[in-house]
Short mmCIF file of C-alpha atoms in Angstrom, two decimals:
data_model
loop_
_atom_site.label_atom_id
_atom_site.label_comp_id
_atom_site.label_asym_id
_atom_site.label_seq_id
_atom_site.Cartn_x
_atom_site.Cartn_y
_atom_site.Cartn_z
CA MET A 1 -11.29 215.14 -5.36
CA LYS A 2 -15.00 215.20 -6.54
CA PHE A 3 -15.05 212.41 -3.89
CA LEU A 4 -13.90 215.05 -1.31
CA LYS A 5 -16.34 217.53 -2.62
CA ASN A 6 -18.81 215.19 -2.06
CA MET A 7 -18.27 214.12 0.84
CA LYS A 8 -20.08 215.60 3.84
CA LYS A 9 -18.19 218.00 5.95
CA THR A 10 -17.82 216.38 8.94
CA THR A 11 -16.47 213.24 7.47
CA LYS A 12 -14.03 215.68 5.06
CA ASN A 13 -13.52 216.79 8.99
CA SER A 14 -13.29 213.88 10.91
CA PHE A 15 -11.42 212.37 7.63
CA ILE A 16 -8.55 214.83 8.23
CA THR A 17 -8.44 214.50 11.65
CA TYR A 18 -7.45 209.88 11.50
CA ALA A 19 -5.28 211.26 8.46
CA MET A 20 -3.55 214.15 10.34
CA VAL A 21 -2.39 210.95 13.24
CA ILE A 22 -2.00 208.44 10.53
CA ILE A 23 1.15 211.35 8.77
CA ALA A 24 2.20 211.76 11.75
CA PHE A 25 3.47 207.97 13.66
CA ILE A 26 4.47 207.75 9.59
CA VAL A 27 6.87 210.72 9.79
CA ILE A 28 7.85 209.39 14.09
CA GLN A 29 8.35 206.53 12.78
CA LEU A 30 10.05 206.67 10.34
CA MET A 31 12.78 209.34 11.91
CA THR A 32 13.22 207.22 14.59
CA SER A 33 14.51 204.68 12.27
CA ALA A 34 17.02 207.12 10.91
CA GLY A 35 18.38 208.56 14.24
CA MET A 36 16.67 211.55 13.94
CA ILE A 37 14.90 211.48 17.50
CA SER A 38 16.75 211.94 20.91
CA SER A 39 15.84 208.90 23.36
CA LEU A 40 13.92 211.51 25.44
CA VAL A 41 11.89 212.67 23.35
CA GLN A 42 11.12 208.50 22.17
CA GLY A 43 10.53 208.27 26.12
CA LEU A 44 6.87 210.80 25.53
CA LEU A 45 5.72 209.85 22.78
CA VAL A 46 3.65 207.14 25.22
CA PRO A 47 2.88 210.11 27.43
CA LEU A 48 1.70 211.98 23.95
CA CYS A 49 -0.51 209.42 23.46
CA ILE A 50 -2.10 208.79 27.34
CA TYR A 51 -2.72 212.03 26.85
CA SER A 52 -4.15 213.01 23.95
CA LEU A 53 -6.53 210.23 25.24
CA VAL A 54 -7.69 211.60 28.36
CA ALA A 55 -8.78 215.50 26.00
CA ILE A 56 -10.02 213.20 24.18
CA GLY A 57 -12.93 211.92 27.05
CA LEU A 58 -12.95 215.38 28.57
CA ASN A 59 -14.16 217.19 25.41
CA LEU A 60 -16.87 215.46 25.03
CA CYS A 61 -17.80 216.00 27.87
CA VAL A 62 -16.56 219.69 28.30
CA GLY A 63 -17.11 220.16 24.45
CA TYR A 64 -21.05 218.27 23.83
CA LEU A 65 -21.96 217.31 26.39
CA GLY A 66 -21.18 221.92 27.66
CA GLU A 67 -20.71 220.28 31.62
CA LEU A 68 -17.57 220.61 33.98
CA SER A 69 -15.19 217.32 35.32
CA ILE A 70 -12.43 218.47 36.70
CA GLY A 71 -11.94 214.89 37.40
CA HIS A 72 -10.78 212.90 34.92
CA ALA A 73 -7.93 212.57 36.27
CA GLY A 74 -9.52 210.17 38.46
CA PHE A 75 -10.99 208.05 36.04
CA MET A 76 -7.16 207.29 34.27
CA CYS A 77 -6.23 206.36 37.67
CA VAL A 78 -9.25 203.53 37.79
CA GLY A 79 -8.31 202.67 34.12
CA ALA A 80 -4.62 202.18 35.29
CA PHE A 81 -4.61 200.55 38.83
CA SER A 82 -8.03 197.74 37.49
CA SER A 83 -6.06 197.22 33.83
CA ALA A 84 -2.33 196.89 36.64
CA PHE A 85 -4.24 194.89 39.38
CA PHE A 86 -5.46 192.42 36.88
CA THR A 87 -2.32 191.88 35.24
CA LYS A 88 -0.71 191.63 38.15
CA CYS A 89 -2.21 188.28 38.92
CA MET A 90 -2.94 187.23 35.66
CA ILE A 91 1.48 187.10 35.01
CA PRO A 92 1.46 183.55 37.34
CA THR A 93 -0.88 181.76 35.34
CA GLY A 94 1.27 181.94 31.89
CA MET A 95 -1.14 183.75 30.50
CA ASN A 96 -0.28 185.18 26.39
CA GLU A 97 1.06 188.87 27.38
CA ASN A 98 -0.85 190.83 23.93
CA LEU A 99 -3.81 188.88 25.11
CA ARG A 100 -3.18 189.39 28.41
CA PHE A 101 -2.82 193.49 27.81
CA PHE A 102 -5.56 193.60 25.52
CA LEU A 103 -8.21 192.05 28.30
CA ALA A 104 -6.67 194.45 30.46
CA LEU A 105 -7.15 197.08 28.62
CA LEU A 106 -11.12 195.71 27.98
CA ILE A 107 -11.04 195.31 31.99
CA GLY A 108 -9.75 198.55 32.87
CA THR A 109 -11.95 201.15 30.16
CA ALA A 110 -15.38 198.98 31.31
CA THR A 111 -14.40 199.82 35.26
CA ALA A 112 -13.74 203.64 34.29
CA ALA A 113 -16.91 203.51 31.88
CA LEU A 114 -18.98 202.22 35.29
CA PHE A 115 -16.99 204.54 37.61
CA GLY A 116 -18.84 206.94 35.05
CA TYR A 117 -22.27 206.27 35.17
CA LEU A 118 -22.69 204.95 38.58
CA ILE A 119 -21.14 209.14 39.26
CA GLY A 120 -22.99 210.35 37.19
CA ILE A 121 -26.37 209.59 37.68
CA PRO A 122 -26.25 211.80 41.01
CA VAL A 123 -24.03 214.02 39.73
CA LEU A 124 -24.66 215.15 36.52
CA ARG A 125 -27.73 216.45 38.51
CA LEU A 126 -26.34 219.08 39.68
CA ARG A 127 -25.04 222.11 36.70
CA GLY A 128 -22.04 223.63 36.34
CA ASP A 129 -19.14 224.82 39.45
CA TYR A 130 -20.75 221.97 41.54
CA LEU A 131 -20.46 219.54 38.77
CA ALA A 132 -16.92 220.60 38.82
CA ILE A 133 -16.03 220.46 43.16
CA VAL A 134 -18.13 217.30 42.95
CA THR A 135 -16.16 215.62 40.07
CA LEU A 136 -12.95 216.89 42.05
CA ALA A 137 -13.19 216.02 45.24
CA PHE A 138 -13.95 212.77 43.55
CA GLY A 139 -10.78 212.49 42.43
CA GLU A 140 -9.12 212.97 45.02
CA ILE A 141 -11.59 210.26 47.10
CA ILE A 142 -10.14 207.79 44.49
CA LYS A 143 -7.24 208.41 45.30
CA ASN A 144 -6.85 208.76 48.40
CA VAL A 145 -9.21 205.00 49.28
CA ILE A 146 -6.31 203.98 46.21
CA ASN A 147 -3.79 204.74 49.19
CA VAL A 148 -4.93 203.05 52.04
CA MET A 149 -6.48 199.69 49.96
CA TYR A 150 -3.58 196.61 50.87
CA ILE A 151 -3.76 193.59 48.49
CA GLY A 152 -2.08 190.98 49.03
CA ARG A 153 -2.44 187.03 47.31
CA ASP A 154 -0.07 183.35 48.27
CA SER A 155 -1.91 179.63 48.15
CA LYS A 156 -5.14 180.59 50.74
CA GLY A 157 -6.10 183.47 47.92
CA LEU A 158 -6.82 187.77 47.96
CA HIS A 159 -6.57 188.96 51.89
CA PHE A 160 -7.51 192.59 51.67
CA SER A 161 -6.96 194.94 54.72
CA ILE A 162 -6.83 199.30 54.88
CA LYS A 163 -4.75 199.33 57.83
CA ASP A 164 -1.39 198.39 56.79
CA LYS A 165 0.47 194.68 55.60
CA ALA A 166 1.45 193.51 58.07
CA SER A 167 -2.43 192.91 58.38
CA LEU A 168 -2.75 190.92 55.81
CA ASN A 169 -1.40 187.36 57.84
CA LEU A 170 0.38 186.34 54.35
CA GLY A 171 2.15 182.90 54.49
CA GLU A 172 5.55 182.89 53.02
CA ASP A 173 4.21 182.35 49.48
CA GLY A 174 2.83 185.57 49.19
CA GLU A 175 3.04 188.84 47.31
CA MET A 176 1.52 192.31 47.96
CA LEU A 177 -0.40 192.48 44.60
CA ILE A 178 -1.44 196.44 46.35
CA ASP A 179 0.76 197.44 48.68
CA GLY A 180 -0.94 200.96 49.87
CA ALA A 181 0.71 204.67 48.96
CA LYS A 182 3.67 202.94 47.64
CA GLY A 183 1.24 201.44 44.95
CA ILE A 184 1.50 198.20 42.25
CA THR A 185 5.33 197.46 41.45
CA ARG A 186 6.53 195.10 38.58
CA THR A 187 3.57 196.27 36.23
CA PRO A 188 5.19 194.83 32.47
CA HIS A 189 6.12 196.90 30.49
CA GLN A 190 3.60 196.43 27.53
CA SER A 191 2.69 200.18 26.46
CA THR A 192 4.54 201.26 23.43
CA PHE A 193 3.25 204.06 20.71
CA LEU A 194 2.25 201.86 18.23
CA ILE A 195 -0.74 200.62 20.99
CA GLY A 196 -1.27 203.71 22.12
CA VAL A 197 -1.87 205.63 18.42
CA ILE A 198 -4.41 202.47 17.49
CA LEU A 199 -5.70 203.66 20.96
CA VAL A 200 -6.23 206.91 19.72
CA LEU A 201 -7.61 206.27 16.07
CA VAL A 202 -10.45 204.46 17.90
CA SER A 203 -11.35 206.67 20.42
CA LEU A 204 -11.17 208.99 17.65
CA VAL A 205 -13.97 207.06 16.45
CA VAL A 206 -16.59 206.80 18.70
CA VAL A 207 -16.15 210.12 19.62
CA TYR A 208 -16.76 211.32 15.92
CA HIS A 209 -19.87 208.27 15.48
CA LEU A 210 -20.85 209.60 18.63
CA VAL A 211 -21.63 213.28 18.02
CA ASN A 212 -22.44 212.38 14.75
CA SER A 213 -25.31 210.35 15.29
CA ARG A 214 -28.67 211.44 16.83
CA SER A 215 -27.31 210.37 20.01
CA GLY A 216 -25.10 213.04 19.63
CA ARG A 217 -27.26 215.83 17.62
CA ALA A 218 -29.46 215.32 21.55
CA ILE A 219 -26.54 216.06 23.28
CA MET A 220 -26.29 218.75 21.40
CA ALA A 221 -29.63 220.42 21.69
CA ILE A 222 -29.21 219.49 26.06
CA ARG A 223 -26.22 221.30 26.15
CA ASP A 224 -27.69 224.22 24.14
CA ASN A 225 -31.13 224.26 25.67
CA ARG A 226 -32.17 221.74 28.11
CA ILE A 227 -35.87 222.89 28.95
CA ALA A 228 -35.60 222.31 25.25
CA ALA A 229 -34.31 219.42 24.80
CA GLU A 230 -36.60 218.62 27.36
CA SER A 231 -39.51 219.95 25.66
CA VAL A 232 -39.24 217.79 23.06
CA GLY A 233 -39.28 213.93 24.30
CA ILE A 234 -35.64 213.36 24.88
CA ASN A 235 -34.44 211.69 28.03
CA ILE A 236 -31.90 214.35 29.31
CA THR A 237 -30.77 211.44 31.82
CA LYS A 238 -29.80 208.60 29.46
CA TYR A 239 -28.22 210.66 26.70
CA LYS A 240 -25.94 212.44 29.87
CA LEU A 241 -24.44 209.55 30.82
CA MET A 242 -24.24 207.60 28.08
CA ALA A 243 -21.46 211.34 26.94
CA PHE A 244 -20.45 211.01 30.61
CA SER A 245 -20.17 207.30 30.60
CA ILE A 246 -18.39 206.76 27.01
CA SER A 247 -15.54 210.09 28.17
CA ALA A 248 -14.69 208.23 31.94
CA ALA A 249 -14.25 205.30 29.13
CA ILE A 250 -11.69 207.64 27.39
CA ALA A 251 -10.04 208.51 30.06
CA GLY A 252 -9.64 204.81 31.22
CA ALA A 253 -8.36 203.93 28.66
CA GLY A 254 -5.27 206.24 29.01
CA GLY A 255 -5.42 204.92 32.16
CA VAL A 256 -4.11 202.13 30.92
CA LEU A 257 -2.08 203.15 29.00
CA TYR A 258 -0.24 204.52 31.73
CA ALA A 259 -0.33 201.70 33.81
CA HIS A 260 1.63 198.96 31.50
CA ASN A 261 4.02 202.50 30.33
CA LEU A 262 5.76 202.46 34.26
CA SER A 263 7.38 199.63 36.61
CA THR A 264 5.93 201.96 39.62
CA LEU A 265 2.12 202.67 40.22
CA THR A 266 0.95 204.79 42.44
CA ALA A 267 -1.61 207.26 43.20
CA GLN A 268 0.25 210.52 44.01
CA PRO A 269 -0.30 214.45 43.53
CA ALA A 270 1.83 214.62 40.52
CA ASN A 271 -0.67 211.27 38.43
CA PHE A 272 -3.27 211.60 39.64
CA GLY A 273 -3.92 214.59 41.29
CA TYR A 274 -5.80 217.74 40.72
CA ASN A 275 -2.95 219.44 38.33
CA MET A 276 -3.40 215.68 36.09
CA SER A 277 -6.91 217.12 36.17
CA ILE A 278 -6.16 220.85 35.39
CA MET A 279 -3.67 220.02 33.12
CA ILE A 280 -6.18 218.07 31.14
CA LEU A 281 -8.95 220.69 30.76
CA VAL A 282 -5.96 223.69 29.41
CA PHE A 283 -5.15 220.88 26.80
CA VAL A 284 -9.38 221.19 26.05
CA VAL A 285 -9.80 224.90 26.40
CA LEU A 286 -5.98 225.28 24.35
CA GLY A 287 -7.06 223.05 21.67
CA GLY A 288 -10.43 224.34 21.33
CA ILE A 289 -13.82 223.92 23.23
CA GLY A 290 -15.61 220.95 21.01
CA SER A 291 -12.19 220.15 18.32
CA PHE A 292 -10.73 216.96 18.98
CA ARG A 293 -7.93 217.39 16.67
CA GLY A 294 -7.54 220.89 18.61
CA SER A 295 -7.21 218.74 21.94
CA ILE A 296 -4.66 216.37 20.80
CA ILE A 297 -2.22 218.88 19.20
CA ALA A 298 -2.89 221.02 22.25
CA ALA A 299 -2.03 217.99 24.03
CA VAL A 300 2.30 216.70 22.06
CA ILE A 301 2.74 220.41 21.62
CA LEU A 302 2.71 221.70 25.63
CA THR A 303 4.05 218.32 26.66
CA LEU A 304 7.00 217.94 24.32
CA LEU A 305 7.37 222.08 25.27
CA PRO A 306 9.34 222.42 28.56
CA GLU A 307 11.09 219.11 26.90
CA VAL A 308 12.40 221.15 23.88
CA LEU A 309 12.90 224.19 25.95
CA ARG A 310 14.78 222.52 28.80
CA GLY A 311 17.95 223.68 27.07
CA LEU A 312 17.15 227.78 27.59
CA ALA A 313 17.98 226.78 32.15
CA ASP A 314 16.25 229.37 33.68
CA TYR A 315 13.96 230.89 30.68
CA ARG A 316 12.08 227.74 29.69
CA MET A 317 8.61 228.57 31.31
CA LEU A 318 7.85 232.01 30.49
CA ILE A 319 8.77 230.85 27.53
CA TYR A 320 6.35 227.77 27.96
CA ALA A 321 4.23 230.95 30.05
CA ILE A 322 4.33 233.18 26.43
CA ILE A 323 3.11 230.20 23.41
CA LEU A 324 0.35 229.21 26.10
CA ILE A 325 -1.34 232.87 26.13
CA ALA A 326 -0.11 232.66 21.73
CA MET A 327 -1.78 229.55 21.70
CA MET A 328 -5.39 231.15 23.57
CA LEU A 329 -4.45 234.30 21.61
CA PHE A 330 -5.25 232.86 18.24
CA ASN A 331 -7.44 230.21 19.37
CA TRP A 332 -10.10 232.33 21.09
CA ALA A 333 -9.21 236.03 20.18
CA PRO A 334 -12.05 237.54 17.82
CA LYS A 335 -9.28 239.40 15.86
CA SER A 336 -7.68 236.05 15.21
CA ILE A 337 -10.39 233.55 14.15
CA GLU A 338 -11.28 236.09 11.41
CA LEU A 339 -7.95 236.22 9.90
CA ARG A 340 -7.82 232.27 9.99
CA GLN A 341 -11.53 231.94 8.53
CA LYS A 342 -10.16 235.38 5.92
CA TYR A 343 -7.09 232.92 5.06
CA SER A 344 -8.05 229.38 5.41
CA PHE A 345 -7.54 227.41 2.91
CA LYS A 346 -11.82 226.69 1.91
CA ASN A 347 -11.46 231.04 0.97
CA LEU A 348 -8.46 230.73 -0.40
CA PHE A 349 -9.80 228.06 -3.06
CA HIS A 350 -12.50 229.53 -3.50
CA LYS A 351 -10.40 232.86 -4.46
CA LYS A 352 -8.66 232.01 -7.18
CA ALA A 353 -11.77 229.92 -8.70
CA LYS A 354 -12.89 233.27 -10.18
CA GLU A 355 -10.19 234.47 -10.57
CA VAL A 356 -9.48 231.77 -13.02
CA GLN A 357 -13.45 232.65 -14.16
#
């Protein structure tokens, strides 16, 4: 107890988040082994981790860097396709499955970080709505570029085209790796709930260490007052690119999980389009901008709700909308914030301590 009392507030906050994720994982594993969770909900466990990861990455960009990005589905798409492409190339080599997935994870994350860095150089010069529009355009461009890519492999090596499948002129032993709008097929199912939880914990460690470090304070100083931060010698370009690249990398890791959770990966509007970016932004806003824990909670609740309410048929989306409004009011209404502070555990603890004295 004395150890917790002497612990820094930021450290305590991060440990509470780690504990929340670990306890949730243990409880779900126990419920699954006891047969208390349906197969439908079990199928949503990996997507819960995917959306939590991307929401954490976007919250770093929106909440701490202060830049509105609507293109994180694009970084997720980059991570998904680069990792799935590597996996498809490595399958015939007989590489160990676990090693192959680990390398695919590194490649997907690094590729998304690289794209984040390259896109960030021109984009982060913009602000507000302009930056949001450009990042949205990036997400759409990436999706459309992948849909016109045809990559095949035969005994002569790799063949590439942006015209059609026939123009590759593959030999009899050839196989398609990326088949345009049909995407990548027969990707091994290697994403598991355990791997997803580990990635969520790793991403939390990264973002908490970043925001509580000297670099994190510089990033928040840029968010609060760009001119003042520049006047005291903070390299604005460096720190903005750092935060944006890490944010993109975390979204890319979510994309790797996504790619290895499906047998067919396609770059369609339904999975990597505008709606996906907006949905992730909704997780961040409803969970609380700047709150990584809130992003995870919002992602879990809003992903599970449509399935939990499926039995209510026509009223399902009505109840879903009402819960969305209730969550928004709970997080952002001034009266709600005042009541939460008044009846928080910390205030109640101090009140009881005074009564005892």
